[in-house]
Amino acid sequence: MATFAHRNRRSGRRSPLTSAALLLIGLLATGGAYAAFTATSSADAASQTQVTKLTEEGEKLFAANCASCHGLQAEGTEDAPTLIGVGAASVDFQVGTGRMPMAASGPQAEQKPVQFTEEQIAALATWVASLGPGPAIPDERYLQGDGDLAVGAELFRINCAMCHNVAGAGGALTQGKFAPGVVGVSAKHVYEAMITGPQNMPVFNDANISPEDKSAIITYLQYLETSTSPGGLELGSLGPVSEGLFIWIFALGGIVAITVWLTAKSN
Amino acid sequence: MTVTATTTETTASEATAETQVEPGKGMRFVNWGANYIEDRTSLSGFVKELGRKIFPDHWSFMLGEVALYSFVVILLSGTFLTFFFQASMTHVVYDGSYAPLKGVGMSAAMASTLDISFDVRGGLLMRQVHHWAALLFVASVGLHMLRVFFTGAFRKPRELNWVVGFVLFVLAMGEGFTGYSLPDDLLSGNGLRIIDGMVKGIPIIGTWISYLLFGGEFPGEAIVGRLYTLHILLLPALVVAAIGVHLILMIVNKHTQFAGPGRTQGNVVGVPIMPVFAAKAGGFFFIVFGVIMLVASLVTINPIWNYGPYDPSPISAGTQPDWYIGFADGMLRLIPPHLETELWGFTITWYILIPIAVLGLFIVLVAIYPFVEAWITGDKREHHIADRPRNAPTRTAIGAAGVTFYAVMWAAASSDLIATHFRLSVEGVTHFLQAALILGPIIAYLVAKRVCLALQKKDREIALHGFESGRIVRLPGGEYIEVHERLSDYDRWRLVSYEDYAPLMVRPNAKGRITTGTKIRGVLSRWFFEDRIAPVTRSEIEAAHHDH
Amino acid sequence: MAQADGAETGTAVERHEHAPRAAGVAVVSDDRVQNPGFPPYRPRVSDIDPVKERQNERRVFWLFLASMIGSVFAVVAYIVFPIHEGDMDSVRLNNLFLGLGFALGLLGIGFGAVHWSKSLMDGHDLVEQRHETRGKPETVARASEIFTLGNKESGFTRRKLIRNGLLGALVLAPLSAIVIFRDFAPAEDPVKLLKHTLWEKGTRLARDPNGIPIKASDVTIGSVFHVIPENLHESDHPLEEKAKAAVLLMRLDPADLHVSEERKDWNFRGIVAYSKICTHVGCPVALYEQQTHHLLCPCHQSQFDITREAEVIFGPAKRPLPQLPITVDEEGYLVAQSDFHEPVGPSFWERSL
């Protein structure tokens, strides 16, 4: 269910790849122009300036949107944890999936329409990352879905399936919390979730699941997303419960309707 | 020989009188064949007895057939699967065509199931037909039992057949569970692990039973082969035998029928086996098979490729048994925490023993209900007219309570999915269901009984005064009344012809004593029949007619 | 066998061939409404109208024809939708079209036959008389006579000694069959096996499934590792050993842990290892919430609080998950200090003996 809704929402926006490409082009263009005008300055200095600019913008955005809960210097308050050392990956995941800013307090922060543009998210992430060392936004080469499929499937079953279900359909946790469906989530966000451990999800650092293995898991998730079940409709991939309901309501229900026709006196 | 001739004559005379013509070549062959068989088997007696047997028509009488036909479908598709399936837990490395499992170690059972699914044309279809038919089999057995229960069709002389049917229900669940466990995938392996845990919880013998069952420590390398023997040999043989007994008894007792004009305890009204019922029932077999086939071609069931091979470490969120074992799984979930004691060093696991006891008691009550009701009513007559559920309010209420009890246990088996889908907490759902397990049946009992009595009252009203016609008439005195349209005798008969019982008058026996048994019977029969709406009598109808 | 139409109206009367049986608490009233008998036959359109009859006949034929088309289609689908190895879409198409062909072939026959019986076969209800299930008195008397004769001629009740001898022999015969079930399992005592796992002093904790050992420094706060003993793959029975030895490794802030005196040194700087096998009925308890530090079992929702030595806070389980005492070796790898101090997994009768 959640997966379905999620896909819908995603289709309404630009693809994250497009945005990334645009951003890259923009950066290159400014950088290139800058380099052309000041032939003496190095590319390093150019990107340094760019980072500084982003950091400043991020700080402003943070003060306006996040500081009421997380504190002006992201030091944390009674309502929300400190963000010093959570890294850019954490911000990109939480804000990029719409979980932050939180709309209302509930058992857990849930996915919502994203509130910021890609550029604003990048600015926020850069600023938070500047506060202390933490997981960075993953390298593109792990997000291509070209890892080892079988290894990814096995790692997914061992490390992820107990909460997210073997087919990635999600499942229940304690006290009204739940593990969301993971099929159809962008590779970047899946990777970020693994390295940062958002909310109650544990952290899977690179010593536990290496970047190549994370890439394999992403490969398996993309396989699940793009392949349709050979058997036909999947009934939400919820296992025997949905199968049982289906047989009672549709199959047996249909057959009972046929028995009524069968035994009714003909006109 | 002479017998055949007589039968042919009877049939010919019953059919519309056709002029006798010289039989064609085909007909001559059929006659020769019939005679050939008759000379060697005396089959004509059988045909004479059964050929024109009458079956009453009602949709609810077809539910047992759904079960029978799905079982035939199971046998057919299952036979196909046995040609490919390897019931072995030998470790192999999968090298089949499903990419995400390539190179993964698994049992030969799992690997062969994947091969059936992905490398045999129609193999996946047969697997899905087999599994869907199995779910339908148990579901239709359940619905058929409910029909028999709520219409009182288990009463004398059919109590024994109820027990045979009950045995079939239990066997069907056994067949289902053993089959569910065969592919040795992650889902079924964790199911077996739960069975292992439950068996270990049985006092004194549990550890050893588990050890013998699995051929060593869990999971061992024996269980799939053993369950396979049960699944394709022992249990099907028992099911076929029980179905045989069930059908023979049904023929001996003849089918029940609903009350209707001309229908009595002494006759059966309906269509003859040859040709109408044979065509209907035979056609219905193909319909049931076709529906199963349709579902199997459109809807995935048990995608073992997602679950992967069994490994004791992983598990999937939403691990549930097939629906018919759900009530047992639910009961395990509903038991409150910390129920375990140690006595002289021995561990007594109440959280397993109590669910087993509750489930055991529940199904034993289902099995013996006909005898309990027969004892309470003391009615030794045969009953061939099926009750309308409303005309046996206490029985219907007991049934509603039982269904509710079962349904709560069943819902509990999916408490986690209920929680995620309705945005509730698992704990809240569990606590609610714990309360519902106790209160639900009581509420269902009271509501069902009141509804039955109200419907009976309405029937009585209609039988006496007819339908409201919607026509308003002004009487000469200025009073407005709605004209009631009187029922035909045929329609009224359906409303007034039911058995009526009164509570037992507790009287001393020949020795002048009131035995405890009589006292209990008195209490129970008061519970059963205290609230009763007597059927309309002849004089009441006459009186009602004089009023108008 | 009579047709139940108007001709028989009012003639149906209950017949009692046998002595009437006790009615119990049933109310048998003389004032019952009388059975009005069979209603008149209502003819169907196909009985009256020959055009409609032919129409129905054609309809039945169309259904049978549809079935033929379906069956042929299934054969065609088998050939034109082959399975290409590794191509799941080809499996799906094969399943779909083969199944639809079969389904049409079956449903066509089914609906055709039923439609035939409903609209064209004789529509009259027929009546068959019932007889009490109990046999006729003379049959019953003869049956009981046969048993009496059998008893007399064999002396079954008279010759008590040999009868009891036979009964005794019959009871004992299956007993000998029961003992051969002993070899369903190997000779060892299961109780001993259940109380021992692969973990022992110095066994390294390794990652599931690849068996790479884990350094304490790898386990950051909030992490969870699915762990097997490093030597698992060398074991003769890896699955059976894994079913007992699977462990979940977590790192918490040491300040969050409430450690009892005797388990003071069982954790290593907030790294704790607990058996992954539920103490309820044995499912893997692996749903770790890193903020609440609760472990949830997805099978029956037992919940364990890792901060309080895995005590049960919800659900049917009784006992906490057994803790594996761990430390680090000189190379910094996490190792077990010993085996578990109690049997892992579901309870059994001899558990605490």
mmCIF file of N, CA and C in Angstrom, chain B residues 257-323:
data_model
loop_
_atom_site.group_PDB
_atom_site.id
_atom_site.type_symbol
_atom_site.label_atom_id
_atom_site.label_comp_id
_atom_site.label_asym_id
_atom_site.label_seq_id
_atom_site.Cartn_x
_atom_site.Cartn_y
_atom_site.Cartn_z
ATOM 1 N N GLN B 257 -33.611 -31.640 3.261
ATOM 2 C CA GLN B 257 -34.183 -30.613 2.391
ATOM 3 C C GLN B 257 -34.794 -29.532 3.268
ATOM 4 N N PHE B 258 -34.956 -28.360 2.700
ATOM 5 C CA PHE B 258 -35.611 -27.293 3.456
ATOM 6 C C PHE B 258 -37.126 -27.496 3.409
ATOM 7 N N ALA B 259 -37.805 -26.969 4.395
ATOM 8 C CA ALA B 259 -39.257 -27.089 4.428
ATOM 9 C C ALA B 259 -39.854 -26.406 3.201
ATOM 10 N N GLY B 260 -40.878 -27.006 2.651
ATOM 11 C CA GLY B 260 -41.546 -26.408 1.503
ATOM 12 C C GLY B 260 -42.831 -27.178 1.282
ATOM 13 N N PRO B 261 -43.736 -26.602 0.522
ATOM 14 C CA PRO B 261 -44.991 -27.281 0.296
ATOM 15 C C PRO B 261 -44.762 -28.662 -0.331
ATOM 16 N N GLY B 262 -45.392 -29.667 0.226
ATOM 17 C CA GLY B 262 -45.271 -31.025 -0.290
ATOM 18 C C GLY B 262 -44.082 -31.773 0.278
ATOM 19 N N ARG B 263 -43.135 -31.022 0.865
ATOM 20 C CA ARG B 263 -41.960 -31.710 1.401
ATOM 21 C C ARG B 263 -42.241 -32.134 2.833
ATOM 22 N N THR B 264 -41.921 -33.366 3.148
ATOM 23 C CA THR B 264 -42.177 -33.882 4.485
ATOM 24 C C THR B 264 -40.941 -34.588 5.001
ATOM 25 N N GLN B 265 -41.050 -35.066 6.227
ATOM 26 C CA GLN B 265 -39.959 -35.878 6.776
ATOM 27 C C GLN B 265 -39.854 -37.191 6.019
ATOM 28 N N GLY B 266 -40.916 -37.546 5.298
ATOM 29 C CA GLY B 266 -40.967 -38.868 4.684
ATOM 30 C C GLY B 266 -40.609 -38.885 3.211
ATOM 31 N N ASN B 267 -40.288 -37.745 2.625
ATOM 32 C CA ASN B 267 -39.935 -37.770 1.210
ATOM 33 C C ASN B 267 -38.738 -36.878 0.912
ATOM 34 N N VAL B 268 -38.188 -37.032 -0.282
ATOM 35 C CA VAL B 268 -37.152 -36.130 -0.786
ATOM 36 C C VAL B 268 -37.675 -35.572 -2.091
ATOM 37 N N VAL B 269 -37.654 -34.242 -2.214
ATOM 38 C CA VAL B 269 -38.148 -33.624 -3.433
ATOM 39 C C VAL B 269 -36.990 -32.923 -4.120
ATOM 40 N N GLY B 270 -36.814 -33.209 -5.387
ATOM 41 C CA GLY B 270 -35.710 -32.567 -6.085
ATOM 42 C C GLY B 270 -35.530 -33.153 -7.466
ATOM 43 N N VAL B 271 -34.280 -33.139 -7.935
ATOM 44 C CA VAL B 271 -34.026 -33.598 -9.293
ATOM 45 C C VAL B 271 -33.317 -34.945 -9.240
ATOM 46 N N PRO B 272 -33.556 -35.803 -10.237
ATOM 47 C CA PRO B 272 -32.921 -37.121 -10.239
ATOM 48 C C PRO B 272 -31.456 -37.034 -10.670
ATOM 49 N N ILE B 273 -30.660 -38.001 -10.187
ATOM 50 C CA ILE B 273 -29.237 -38.009 -10.570
ATOM 51 C C ILE B 273 -29.115 -38.041 -12.083
ATOM 52 N N MET B 274 -29.837 -39.022 -12.729
ATOM 53 C CA MET B 274 -29.803 -39.084 -14.188
ATOM 54 C C MET B 274 -31.038 -38.406 -14.729
ATOM 55 N N PRO B 275 -30.954 -37.420 -15.525
ATOM 56 C CA PRO B 275 -29.754 -36.761 -16.012
ATOM 57 C C PRO B 275 -29.486 -35.404 -15.351
ATOM 58 N N VAL B 276 -30.491 -34.824 -14.681
ATOM 59 C CA VAL B 276 -30.356 -33.404 -14.324
ATOM 60 C C VAL B 276 -29.228 -33.163 -13.332
ATOM 61 N N PHE B 277 -29.229 -33.962 -12.254
ATOM 62 C CA PHE B 277 -28.227 -33.695 -11.226
ATOM 63 C C PHE B 277 -26.826 -34.016 -11.727
ATOM 64 N N ALA B 278 -26.738 -35.105 -12.542
ATOM 65 C CA ALA B 278 -25.420 -35.456 -13.085
ATOM 66 C C ALA B 278 -24.878 -34.308 -13.931
ATOM 67 N N ALA B 279 -25.743 -33.711 -14.731
ATOM 68 C CA ALA B 279 -25.301 -32.606 -15.577
ATOM 69 C C ALA B 279 -24.897 -31.408 -14.731
ATOM 70 N N LYS B 280 -25.724 -31.121 -13.710
ATOM 71 C CA LYS B 280 -25.425 -29.965 -12.861
ATOM 72 C C LYS B 280 -24.158 -30.175 -12.066
ATOM 73 N N ALA B 281 -24.081 -31.342 -11.397
ATOM 74 C CA ALA B 281 -22.935 -31.587 -10.528
ATOM 75 C C ALA B 281 -21.674 -31.779 -11.368
ATOM 76 N N GLY B 282 -21.823 -32.490 -12.495
ATOM 77 C CA GLY B 282 -20.671 -32.684 -13.367
ATOM 78 C C GLY B 282 -20.198 -31.349 -13.913
ATOM 79 N N GLY B 283 -21.149 -30.532 -14.366
ATOM 80 C CA GLY B 283 -20.791 -29.205 -14.864
ATOM 81 C C GLY B 283 -20.155 -28.377 -13.768
ATOM 82 N N PHE B 284 -20.671 -28.532 -12.556
ATOM 83 C CA PHE B 284 -20.163 -27.741 -11.442
ATOM 84 C C PHE B 284 -18.699 -28.095 -11.145
ATOM 85 N N PHE B 285 -18.357 -29.388 -11.336
ATOM 86 C CA PHE B 285 -16.951 -29.771 -11.162
ATOM 87 C C PHE B 285 -16.062 -28.935 -12.082
ATOM 88 N N PHE B 286 -16.496 -28.841 -13.349
ATOM 89 C CA PHE B 286 -15.684 -28.084 -14.297
ATOM 90 C C PHE B 286 -15.654 -26.602 -13.931
ATOM 91 N N ILE B 287 -16.761 -26.109 -13.397
ATOM 92 C CA ILE B 287 -16.781 -24.695 -13.004
ATOM 93 C C ILE B 287 -15.791 -24.441 -11.873
ATOM 94 N N VAL B 288 -15.839 -25.308 -10.850
ATOM 95 C CA VAL B 288 -14.924 -25.131 -9.715
ATOM 96 C C VAL B 288 -13.478 -25.228 -10.201
ATOM 97 N N PHE B 289 -13.205 -26.229 -11.021
ATOM 98 C CA PHE B 289 -11.863 -26.392 -11.574
ATOM 99 C C PHE B 289 -11.482 -25.144 -12.379
ATOM 100 N N GLY B 290 -12.413 -24.656 -13.172
ATOM 101 C CA GLY B 290 -12.147 -23.491 -14.003
ATOM 102 C C GLY B 290 -11.870 -22.248 -13.178
ATOM 103 N N VAL B 291 -12.630 -22.075 -12.084
ATOM 104 C CA VAL B 291 -12.403 -20.903 -11.232
ATOM 105 C C VAL B 291 -11.024 -20.981 -10.599
ATOM 106 N N ILE B 292 -10.658 -22.170 -10.128
ATOM 107 C CA ILE B 292 -9.323 -22.337 -9.526
ATOM 108 C C ILE B 292 -8.252 -22.028 -10.578
ATOM 109 N N MET B 293 -8.461 -22.539 -11.788
ATOM 110 C CA MET B 293 -7.494 -22.324 -12.867
ATOM 111 C C MET B 293 -7.369 -20.832 -13.185
ATOM 112 N N LEU B 294 -8.508 -20.160 -13.195
ATOM 113 C CA LEU B 294 -8.517 -18.727 -13.489
ATOM 114 C C LEU B 294 -7.708 -17.968 -12.435
ATOM 115 N N VAL B 295 -7.987 -18.287 -11.178
ATOM 116 C CA VAL B 295 -7.262 -17.621 -10.084
ATOM 117 C C VAL B 295 -5.766 -17.915 -10.204
ATOM 118 N N ALA B 296 -5.443 -19.195 -10.495
ATOM 119 C CA ALA B 296 -4.025 -19.582 -10.546
ATOM 120 C C ALA B 296 -3.291 -18.903 -11.689
ATOM 121 N N SER B 297 -4.031 -18.603 -12.772
ATOM 122 C CA SER B 297 -3.321 -17.964 -13.875
ATOM 123 C C SER B 297 -3.158 -16.468 -13.638
ATOM 124 N N LEU B 298 -3.971 -15.903 -12.741
ATOM 125 C CA LEU B 298 -3.938 -14.449 -12.556
ATOM 126 C C LEU B 298 -3.246 -13.993 -11.278
ATOM 127 N N VAL B 299 -3.247 -14.833 -10.242
ATOM 128 C CA VAL B 299 -2.795 -14.358 -8.937
ATOM 129 C C VAL B 299 -1.686 -15.255 -8.381
ATOM 130 N N THR B 300 -0.610 -14.615 -7.943
ATOM 131 C CA THR B 300 0.516 -15.329 -7.345
ATOM 132 C C THR B 300 0.119 -15.916 -6.006
ATOM 133 N N ILE B 301 0.579 -17.126 -5.729
ATOM 134 C CA ILE B 301 0.453 -17.656 -4.373
ATOM 135 C C ILE B 301 1.784 -18.231 -3.949
ATOM 136 N N ASN B 302 2.127 -17.980 -2.699
ATOM 137 C CA ASN B 302 3.354 -18.476 -2.089
ATOM 138 C C ASN B 302 4.573 -18.301 -2.998
ATOM 139 N N PRO B 303 5.009 -17.056 -3.223
ATOM 140 C CA PRO B 303 6.193 -16.827 -4.059
ATOM 141 C C PRO B 303 7.455 -17.228 -3.308
ATOM 142 N N ILE B 304 7.772 -18.531 -3.322
ATOM 143 C CA ILE B 304 8.920 -19.017 -2.526
ATOM 144 C C ILE B 304 10.223 -18.366 -2.959
ATOM 145 N N TRP B 305 10.246 -17.861 -4.213
ATOM 146 C CA TRP B 305 11.487 -17.222 -4.663
ATOM 147 C C TRP B 305 11.760 -15.951 -3.884
ATOM 148 N N ASN B 306 10.729 -15.288 -3.398
ATOM 149 C CA ASN B 306 10.966 -14.122 -2.536
ATOM 150 C C ASN B 306 11.476 -14.554 -1.166
ATOM 151 N N TYR B 307 10.904 -15.649 -0.653
ATOM 152 C CA TYR B 307 11.273 -16.051 0.712
ATOM 153 C C TYR B 307 12.688 -16.594 0.771
ATOM 154 N N GLY B 308 13.137 -17.236 -0.302
ATOM 155 C CA GLY B 308 14.476 -17.819 -0.282
ATOM 156 C C GLY B 308 14.486 -19.126 0.488
ATOM 157 N N PRO B 309 15.639 -19.793 0.518
ATOM 158 C CA PRO B 309 15.701 -21.086 1.196
ATOM 159 C C PRO B 309 15.626 -20.928 2.705
ATOM 160 N N TYR B 310 15.257 -22.001 3.390
ATOM 161 C CA TYR B 310 15.216 -21.907 4.851
ATOM 162 C C TYR B 310 16.611 -21.791 5.410
ATOM 163 N N ASP B 311 16.719 -20.886 6.355
ATOM 164 C CA ASP B 311 17.961 -20.635 7.068
ATOM 165 C C ASP B 311 17.477 -20.213 8.452
ATOM 166 N N PRO B 312 18.056 -20.776 9.522
ATOM 167 C CA PRO B 312 17.491 -20.493 10.857
ATOM 168 C C PRO B 312 17.659 -19.057 11.303
ATOM 169 N N SER B 313 18.456 -18.254 10.613
ATOM 170 C CA SER B 313 18.707 -16.907 11.098
ATOM 171 C C SER B 313 17.747 -15.847 10.560
ATOM 172 N N PRO B 314 17.449 -15.787 9.259
ATOM 173 C CA PRO B 314 16.541 -14.726 8.795
ATOM 174 C C PRO B 314 15.078 -15.032 9.082
ATOM 175 N N ILE B 315 14.273 -14.015 8.938
ATOM 176 C CA ILE B 315 12.811 -14.161 9.020
ATOM 177 C C ILE B 315 12.202 -12.973 8.309
ATOM 178 N N SER B 316 10.989 -13.140 7.839
ATOM 179 C CA SER B 316 10.319 -12.035 7.173
ATOM 180 C C SER B 316 9.275 -11.424 8.089
ATOM 181 N N ALA B 317 9.140 -10.091 8.015
ATOM 182 C CA ALA B 317 8.011 -9.463 8.697
ATOM 183 C C ALA B 317 6.743 -10.037 8.084
ATOM 184 N N GLY B 318 5.719 -10.209 8.914
ATOM 185 C CA GLY B 318 4.477 -10.778 8.385
ATOM 186 C C GLY B 318 4.611 -12.261 8.108
ATOM 187 N N THR B 319 5.239 -12.991 9.038
ATOM 188 C CA THR B 319 5.335 -14.443 8.880
ATOM 189 C C THR B 319 4.078 -15.083 9.441
ATOM 190 N N GLN B 320 3.269 -15.640 8.531
ATOM 191 C CA GLN B 320 1.996 -16.236 8.956
ATOM 192 C C GLN B 320 1.825 -17.602 8.321
ATOM 193 N N PRO B 321 1.011 -18.464 8.950
ATOM 194 C CA PRO B 321 0.683 -19.724 8.301
ATOM 195 C C PRO B 321 -0.443 -19.503 7.287
ATOM 196 N N ASP B 322 -0.733 -20.523 6.491
ATOM 197 C CA ASP B 322 -1.906 -20.441 5.617
ATOM 198 C C ASP B 322 -3.155 -20.259 6.478
ATOM 199 N N TRP B 323 -4.237 -19.797 5.863
ATOM 200 C CA TRP B 323 -5.339 -19.269 6.671
ATOM 201 C C TRP B 323 -5.916 -20.264 7.670
#
